[in-house]
Coordinates of C-alpha atoms in Angstrom, one line a residue:
M1 CA 0.1 14.4 11.0
E2 CA -1.3 13.6 14.5
S3 CA -4.7 12.5 13.1
P4 CA -3.7 8.7 13.0
R5 CA -2.2 8.7 16.6
I6 CA -5.4 10.7 17.9
I7 CA -8.0 8.3 16.2
A8 CA -6.3 5.3 17.6
G9 CA -6.0 6.3 20.9
V10 CA -9.6 7.2 21.2
T11 CA -10.8 4.3 19.4
R12 CA -9.3 2.3 22.2
V13 CA -11.9 4.3 24.6
V14 CA -15.0 4.4 22.5
R15 CA -14.2 0.9 20.6
D16 CA -15.6 2.5 17.0
V17 CA -13.5 4.0 14.5
G18 CA -16.0 6.3 13.1
I19 CA -17.1 8.0 16.3
A20 CA -13.2 8.1 17.2
E21 CA -12.7 10.1 13.8
E22 CA -15.6 12.4 14.8
L23 CA -14.1 13.1 18.2
A24 CA -10.5 13.6 16.5
Q25 CA -12.1 16.3 14.3
D26 CA -14.0 17.8 17.1
A27 CA -10.2 18.1 19.0
L28 CA -9.0 19.7 15.7
V29 CA -12.0 22.4 15.7
A30 CA -11.3 23.3 19.5
A31 CA -7.6 24.0 18.7
L32 CA -8.5 26.0 15.6
E33 CA -10.7 28.5 18.5
Q34 CA -8.4 28.3 21.2
W35 CA -4.9 28.3 19.8
P36 CA -5.2 31.8 17.8
R37 CA -6.4 33.1 21.3
D38 CA -4.2 31.2 23.8
G39 CA -1.2 30.3 21.9
V40 CA -0.1 27.1 20.6
P41 CA 0.9 24.5 23.0
D42 CA 4.4 23.3 23.4
N43 CA 3.0 19.8 22.6
P44 CA 0.2 20.2 20.2
G45 CA 0.0 16.3 19.5
A46 CA -0.6 15.9 23.3
W47 CA -3.0 18.4 23.7
L48 CA -5.3 17.1 20.7
M49 CA -5.0 13.8 22.1
A50 CA -6.1 15.2 25.9
I51 CA -9.0 17.3 24.4
A52 CA -10.2 14.1 22.1
R53 CA -9.7 11.8 25.2
R54 CA -11.8 14.2 27.4
R55 CA -14.7 14.2 24.9
A56 CA -14.6 10.3 24.6
V57 CA -14.7 10.0 28.1
D58 CA -17.8 12.3 28.4
L59 CA -19.3 10.3 25.5
V60 CA -19.2 7.3 27.2
R61 CA -20.2 8.7 30.2
R62 CA -23.4 9.8 28.4
R63 CA -24.6 6.5 27.3
E64 CA -26.9 4.3 29.0
N65 CA -24.3 1.5 29.6
Y66 CA -21.4 3.9 30.8
A67 CA -21.0 1.8 33.8
R68 CA -20.1 -1.3 31.9
K69 CA -18.2 0.8 29.6
L70 CA -16.2 2.7 32.2
A71 CA -15.2 -0.8 33.8
E72 CA -13.7 -1.9 30.4
I73 CA -11.7 1.5 30.1
G74 CA -10.2 1.5 33.8
R75 CA -10.0 3.6 36.6
D76 CA -7.4 6.1 35.0
L77 CA -10.4 7.2 32.9
S78 CA -13.0 7.6 35.8
E79 CA -11.6 11.2 36.1
T80 CA -13.3 14.4 34.1
A81 CA -9.7 15.5 32.6
P82 CA -7.2 12.7 31.4
P83 CA -3.6 13.3 31.6
E84 CA -2.4 16.4 29.1
E85 CA 0.5 14.1 27.7
P86 CA 0.1 10.4 26.7
A87 CA 1.0 8.4 29.6
D88 CA 3.2 6.0 27.4
P89 CA 4.5 6.6 23.9
E90 CA 4.5 2.9 23.8
D91 CA 1.0 2.8 24.3
I92 CA 0.1 5.1 21.4
D93 CA 2.2 3.0 19.2
D94 CA 0.2 0.1 20.2
D95 CA -2.9 1.8 19.4
L96 CA -1.8 2.7 16.0
L97 CA -1.0 -0.6 15.3
R98 CA -4.6 -1.7 16.6
L99 CA -5.7 0.8 14.3
V100 CA -3.8 -0.6 11.1
F101 CA -5.0 -3.9 12.0
T102 CA -8.7 -2.8 12.2
T103 CA -9.0 -0.8 9.1
C104 CA -7.4 -3.8 7.0
H105 CA -9.8 -6.2 8.7
P106 CA -10.7 -9.3 6.2
V107 CA -14.6 -8.7 7.1
L108 CA -14.1 -5.6 4.6
S109 CA -13.9 -5.9 1.1
A110 CA -10.5 -4.9 -0.6
E111 CA -11.9 -1.7 -1.7
A112 CA -13.3 -0.9 1.6
R113 CA -10.1 -1.5 3.5
T114 CA -8.3 0.6 0.8
A115 CA -10.5 3.5 1.2
L116 CA -10.8 3.3 4.9
T117 CA -6.5 2.9 5.4
L118 CA -6.0 6.0 3.2
R119 CA -8.9 8.0 4.9
L120 CA -7.5 7.2 8.9
L121 CA -4.0 6.3 8.2
G122 CA -3.4 8.1 5.1
G123 CA -5.3 11.2 6.0
L124 CA -6.7 11.5 2.6
T125 CA -9.9 13.4 2.4
T126 CA -12.9 11.8 0.4
P127 CA -12.4 13.9 -2.8
E128 CA -8.8 12.9 -2.6
I129 CA -9.3 9.5 -2.7
A130 CA -12.0 9.5 -5.4
R131 CA -9.5 11.2 -7.5
A132 CA -6.5 8.8 -6.8
F133 CA -8.7 5.8 -7.7
L134 CA -11.0 7.4 -10.6
V135 CA -14.2 6.7 -8.9
P136 CA -17.2 9.2 -8.1
E137 CA -16.6 10.9 -4.4
A138 CA -20.1 9.3 -3.5
T139 CA -19.0 5.7 -3.9
V140 CA -15.7 6.5 -1.9
A141 CA -18.0 8.1 0.8
Q142 CA -20.2 5.3 1.2
R143 CA -17.4 2.7 0.9
I144 CA -16.0 4.6 4.0
V145 CA -19.5 4.8 6.0
R146 CA -20.1 0.8 5.1
A147 CA -17.0 -0.1 6.3
K148 CA -17.2 1.7 10.0
R149 CA -20.8 0.3 10.1
T150 CA -19.8 -3.2 9.4
L151 CA -16.9 -2.8 11.8
A152 CA -19.5 -1.6 14.5
T153 CA -22.1 -4.0 13.8
K154 CA -19.8 -6.8 13.7
N155 CA -18.2 -5.6 16.9
I156 CA -14.9 -6.1 15.8
A157 CA -12.3 -5.9 18.4
F158 CA -10.0 -3.0 18.4
E159 CA -6.7 -5.1 18.7
V160 CA -3.6 -6.9 17.5
P161 CA -4.5 -10.2 16.7
Y162 CA -1.6 -13.1 17.7
G163 CA -0.8 -16.6 16.7
P164 CA -2.3 -17.7 13.2
D165 CA -4.9 -14.8 13.1
R166 CA -2.1 -12.2 13.3
E167 CA -0.2 -13.9 10.6
A168 CA -3.6 -14.3 8.6
R169 CA -4.4 -10.6 9.2
L170 CA -1.1 -9.0 8.5
G171 CA -1.1 -10.6 5.0
S172 CA -4.3 -8.4 4.4
V173 CA -2.5 -5.3 6.1
L174 CA 0.4 -5.8 4.0
D175 CA -1.8 -6.2 0.6
V176 CA -3.5 -3.4 1.3
I177 CA -0.4 -1.0 1.4
Y178 CA 0.8 -2.8 -1.6
L179 CA -2.3 -2.2 -3.4
I180 CA -2.3 1.7 -2.9
F181 CA 1.6 1.6 -3.9
N182 CA 0.9 -0.2 -7.1
E183 CA -1.9 1.9 -7.9
G184 CA 0.1 4.9 -7.8
Y185 CA 3.1 3.1 -9.5
A186 CA 1.1 2.2 -12.5
A187 CA -2.3 3.5 -12.6
T188 CA -5.0 1.2 -13.9
A189 CA -6.8 3.8 -15.8
G190 CA -7.1 7.2 -16.7
D191 CA -4.5 9.8 -18.5
D192 CA -1.4 9.6 -16.0
W193 CA 0.9 6.6 -15.6
L194 CA 2.1 7.6 -12.3
R195 CA 0.3 9.2 -9.2
P196 CA 3.0 10.1 -6.8
S197 CA 0.9 10.9 -4.0
L198 CA -0.6 7.8 -3.6
C199 CA 3.0 6.0 -4.0
E200 CA 3.9 8.5 -1.0
D201 CA 1.0 7.5 0.9
A202 CA 1.8 3.9 0.7
L203 CA 5.6 4.2 1.5
R204 CA 4.7 6.3 4.6
L205 CA 2.4 3.5 5.8
A206 CA 4.7 0.9 5.1
R207 CA 7.4 2.7 7.2
L208 CA 5.0 2.9 9.9
L209 CA 4.4 -0.4 9.9
S210 CA 8.1 -1.2 9.9
A211 CA 8.8 0.8 12.9
L212 CA 5.7 -0.5 14.9
M213 CA 6.5 -4.1 14.4
P214 CA 10.3 -4.6 13.7
K215 CA 10.4 -8.2 14.3
E216 CA 8.3 -9.2 11.5
P217 CA 10.2 -10.1 7.9
E218 CA 7.6 -9.5 5.8
V219 CA 6.6 -5.9 6.9
H220 CA 10.4 -5.0 6.6
G221 CA 10.2 -6.9 3.0
L222 CA 7.3 -4.8 1.9
A223 CA 9.3 -1.3 3.0
A224 CA 12.3 -2.4 1.3
L225 CA 10.2 -3.2 -1.7
L226 CA 8.6 -0.1 -1.9
E227 CA 11.6 1.9 -1.4
F228 CA 13.4 0.4 -4.2
Q229 CA 10.3 0.6 -6.4
A230 CA 9.8 4.6 -5.6
S231 CA 13.7 5.1 -6.3
R232 CA 12.9 4.7 -9.8
T233 CA 9.9 7.2 -10.1
A234 CA 11.9 10.4 -11.5
A235 CA 13.1 7.9 -14.3
R236 CA 9.9 6.3 -15.2
T237 CA 8.1 9.1 -17.2
G238 CA 9.6 11.1 -20.1
P239 CA 9.3 14.8 -20.9
G240 CA 5.7 14.5 -22.0
G241 CA 4.8 12.1 -19.0
E242 CA 4.9 9.1 -21.3
P243 CA 5.9 5.7 -19.6
V244 CA 9.7 4.7 -19.6
L245 CA 10.1 1.0 -19.7
L246 CA 12.8 -0.4 -17.1
R247 CA 15.1 -1.2 -19.9
D248 CA 15.2 2.6 -21.2
Q249 CA 15.6 4.3 -17.9
N250 CA 18.2 6.4 -17.4
R251 CA 19.5 5.0 -14.0
S252 CA 21.6 8.4 -13.1
R253 CA 17.7 9.5 -12.0
W254 CA 17.4 6.6 -9.8
N255 CA 16.8 8.0 -5.7
R256 CA 20.3 6.9 -4.4
M257 CA 18.8 7.8 -0.8
L258 CA 15.9 5.5 -1.7
I259 CA 17.8 2.5 -2.8
A260 CA 19.8 2.8 0.5
R261 CA 16.8 2.8 2.7
G262 CA 15.6 -0.2 0.5
I263 CA 19.1 -1.9 1.4
K264 CA 18.6 -1.2 5.0
A265 CA 15.4 -2.4 5.4
L266 CA 16.1 -5.8 3.2
G267 CA 19.0 -6.1 5.9
R268 CA 16.5 -5.9 8.9
A269 CA 14.1 -8.5 7.0
E270 CA 17.0 -10.6 6.2
A271 CA 18.1 -10.7 9.8
T272 CA 14.4 -11.6 11.1
V273 CA 13.9 -14.3 9.0
T274 CA 13.6 -17.6 10.2
G275 CA 13.1 -20.4 7.9
A276 CA 12.2 -19.7 4.2
P277 CA 11.6 -16.1 3.3
G278 CA 8.1 -15.0 2.4
P279 CA 6.8 -13.4 -0.7
Y280 CA 7.6 -9.6 0.3
V281 CA 11.1 -10.5 1.1
L282 CA 11.4 -12.4 -2.2
Q283 CA 10.0 -9.4 -4.2
A284 CA 12.4 -6.8 -2.3
T285 CA 15.5 -9.0 -3.1
I286 CA 14.7 -9.1 -6.9
A287 CA 13.9 -5.8 -6.7
A288 CA 17.7 -5.2 -4.9
C289 CA 19.0 -7.0 -8.0
H290 CA 17.7 -4.2 -10.1
A291 CA 19.1 -1.7 -7.9
H292 CA 22.6 -2.8 -7.7
A293 CA 22.5 -3.5 -11.8
Y294 CA 24.1 -0.6 -13.9
S295 CA 22.3 -1.3 -17.0
Y296 CA 19.5 -3.4 -17.7
E297 CA 21.8 -6.0 -19.8
E298 CA 24.1 -6.2 -16.6
T299 CA 21.3 -7.3 -14.3
D300 CA 21.7 -10.6 -12.6
W301 CA 19.0 -12.2 -14.6
P302 CA 19.4 -15.9 -13.8
A303 CA 19.4 -14.7 -10.3
I304 CA 16.1 -13.1 -10.7
A305 CA 14.7 -15.8 -12.7
T306 CA 15.6 -18.2 -9.6
L307 CA 14.1 -15.8 -6.9
Y308 CA 10.7 -15.7 -9.1
A309 CA 10.7 -19.6 -9.0
L310 CA 11.0 -19.8 -5.4
L311 CA 8.3 -17.0 -5.0
A312 CA 6.1 -19.1 -7.5
A313 CA 6.8 -21.9 -5.1
R314 CA 6.1 -19.8 -1.9
A315 CA 2.8 -17.9 -3.2
P316 CA 1.9 -19.3 -6.7
S317 CA 0.2 -17.1 -9.0
P318 CA 0.0 -16.4 -12.9
V319 CA 1.2 -13.0 -12.3
V320 CA 4.2 -14.4 -11.0
E321 CA 5.0 -16.7 -13.7
L322 CA 4.5 -14.1 -16.2
N323 CA 7.4 -12.1 -14.4
R324 CA 9.4 -15.2 -14.1
A325 CA 8.9 -15.5 -18.0
V326 CA 10.5 -12.2 -18.3
A327 CA 13.3 -12.8 -16.2
V328 CA 14.0 -16.3 -18.1
S329 CA 13.5 -14.6 -21.6
M330 CA 16.5 -12.2 -20.6
A331 CA 18.7 -15.3 -18.7
Q332 CA 17.9 -18.0 -21.3
G333 CA 16.5 -16.2 -24.5
P334 CA 13.0 -15.3 -25.8
A335 CA 12.1 -19.0 -27.1
P336 CA 11.7 -20.7 -23.7
A337 CA 10.0 -17.7 -22.1
L338 CA 7.4 -17.8 -24.7
E339 CA 6.7 -21.4 -23.5
I340 CA 6.0 -20.5 -20.4
V341 CA 3.8 -17.4 -21.5
D342 CA 1.9 -19.6 -23.9
A343 CA 1.2 -21.8 -21.1
L344 CA -0.6 -18.9 -19.3
T345 CA -2.8 -18.1 -22.0
K346 CA -5.4 -20.4 -21.0
E347 CA -5.6 -18.8 -17.3
P348 CA -8.8 -17.4 -16.4
A349 CA -7.1 -14.8 -14.4
L350 CA -5.3 -13.4 -16.9
L351 CA -7.9 -13.3 -20.1
D352 CA -8.3 -9.7 -19.9
Y353 CA -4.9 -9.1 -18.4
H354 CA -3.5 -6.7 -20.8
L355 CA 0.4 -7.5 -19.7
L356 CA 0.0 -10.8 -21.0
P357 CA -0.6 -10.1 -24.8
S358 CA 2.2 -7.4 -24.0
V359 CA 4.9 -9.7 -23.0
R360 CA 3.9 -12.2 -25.5
G361 CA 4.5 -9.2 -28.2
D362 CA 7.8 -8.6 -27.1
L363 CA 8.8 -12.2 -27.1
L364 CA 7.6 -12.6 -30.5
A365 CA 9.0 -9.6 -31.6
R366 CA 12.2 -10.6 -30.4
L367 CA 11.9 -14.1 -32.1
G368 CA 11.5 -11.9 -35.5
R369 CA 7.8 -13.1 -35.8
T370 CA 6.6 -9.3 -36.2
T371 CA 3.1 -9.9 -37.6
E372 CA 1.9 -12.3 -34.8
A373 CA 3.9 -9.6 -32.2
R374 CA 1.9 -6.4 -33.8
A375 CA -1.3 -8.4 -33.0
E376 CA -0.5 -8.8 -29.5
F377 CA 0.4 -5.2 -28.7
E378 CA -2.7 -4.4 -30.4
R379 CA -4.5 -6.6 -28.1
A380 CA -2.9 -5.5 -25.1
A381 CA -3.6 -1.8 -26.1
A382 CA -7.5 -2.7 -26.6
L383 CA -7.2 -4.2 -22.9
T384 CA -5.4 -1.7 -20.8
R385 CA -7.6 1.3 -19.2
N386 CA -4.8 3.5 -19.0
E387 CA -4.2 6.1 -21.9
R388 CA -0.5 6.5 -21.7
E389 CA 0.1 2.8 -21.4
R390 CA -2.1 2.6 -24.4
E391 CA -0.3 5.0 -26.5
L392 CA 3.0 2.8 -25.7
L393 CA 1.6 -0.3 -26.6
L394 CA 0.1 1.3 -30.1
A395 CA 4.0 2.4 -30.7
R396 CA 5.2 -0.9 -30.3
A397 CA 2.7 -2.2 -32.8
R398 CA 3.6 0.2 -35.3
E399 CA 7.4 -0.7 -34.7
C400 CA 6.6 -4.2 -35.9
G401 CA 5.5 -2.8 -39.4
P402 CA 2.4 -3.1 -41.2

């Protein structure tokens, strides 16, 4: 629980997230040695922070360039023992924010950002990250080591950027958290449709970021979006773990507490928006439309189609257009939606995207073109790497007849 704060606080001293992580682990070892003998302190987090900071100061002093580093750190760290309590809780929050922006720096690849964020901020071990993304442990370990090395060799500042740099970096931070959530919400590969632990980690990170950046509407928008999406988790799988599509879900199983949290977060986003809403605020507004509907048919599909059109203008993407087609099919019928989907079939980014033939198959089936629909569902099944999803698509193909 305290690990991200300790790593963040120590990184401010040593300017290296890899070394900071090791010092945080050293502090934990010290606690395991001393607490059974001396008792658990009244404020365990402050004790751990003090030990980690003390060892960070000792490390800096041992370096050949300790004088230069000591000048950067400041006079308050020139004494042997740092204060037992964090000087100011606000400083700790600032350090956490710096750590978020550091682990999600654009200089790192998307895979490295995700692994490092889960490691340092999510508290996951290397084997846990490997299991979550179905990759070898050695691959994850290499990504984390290389990410730390890249941050150190490129001398990436441990800071929260401002102005245009902040806006550009914030998008990377939000994208990493959303990527983690999506991998848990609809797993890319493997035997399981859901990986709830990844959703929980992403939701925790989104809530943390929302508390640290209360004036950023897109941060609240992402938090709201994840709250709404997470509220459906219990209804998204059947008794055997098979996927249950949105239209077939038992909405009484949706988590009303998470929906209420989503509504509150969306309210904060709307209260801080100046000008046109950003992509995450728009997506959260779409998710709110689903949350407010008592059934799939009663959903305000025209409003959702309009919101997707705004999203497509704000953040153009073939995937957004595909989602817009689904909304259009419910608001205006499958025929106009099929025109949108057919226009996407030549998009290079969607050539191997299994949801394109899946959506097209659904539209064709609704139009009575069952033979074509079956072929589309079979093609979608061949493209997906998730076993549960493949079973669902093949079942849809069988429903279309021989």
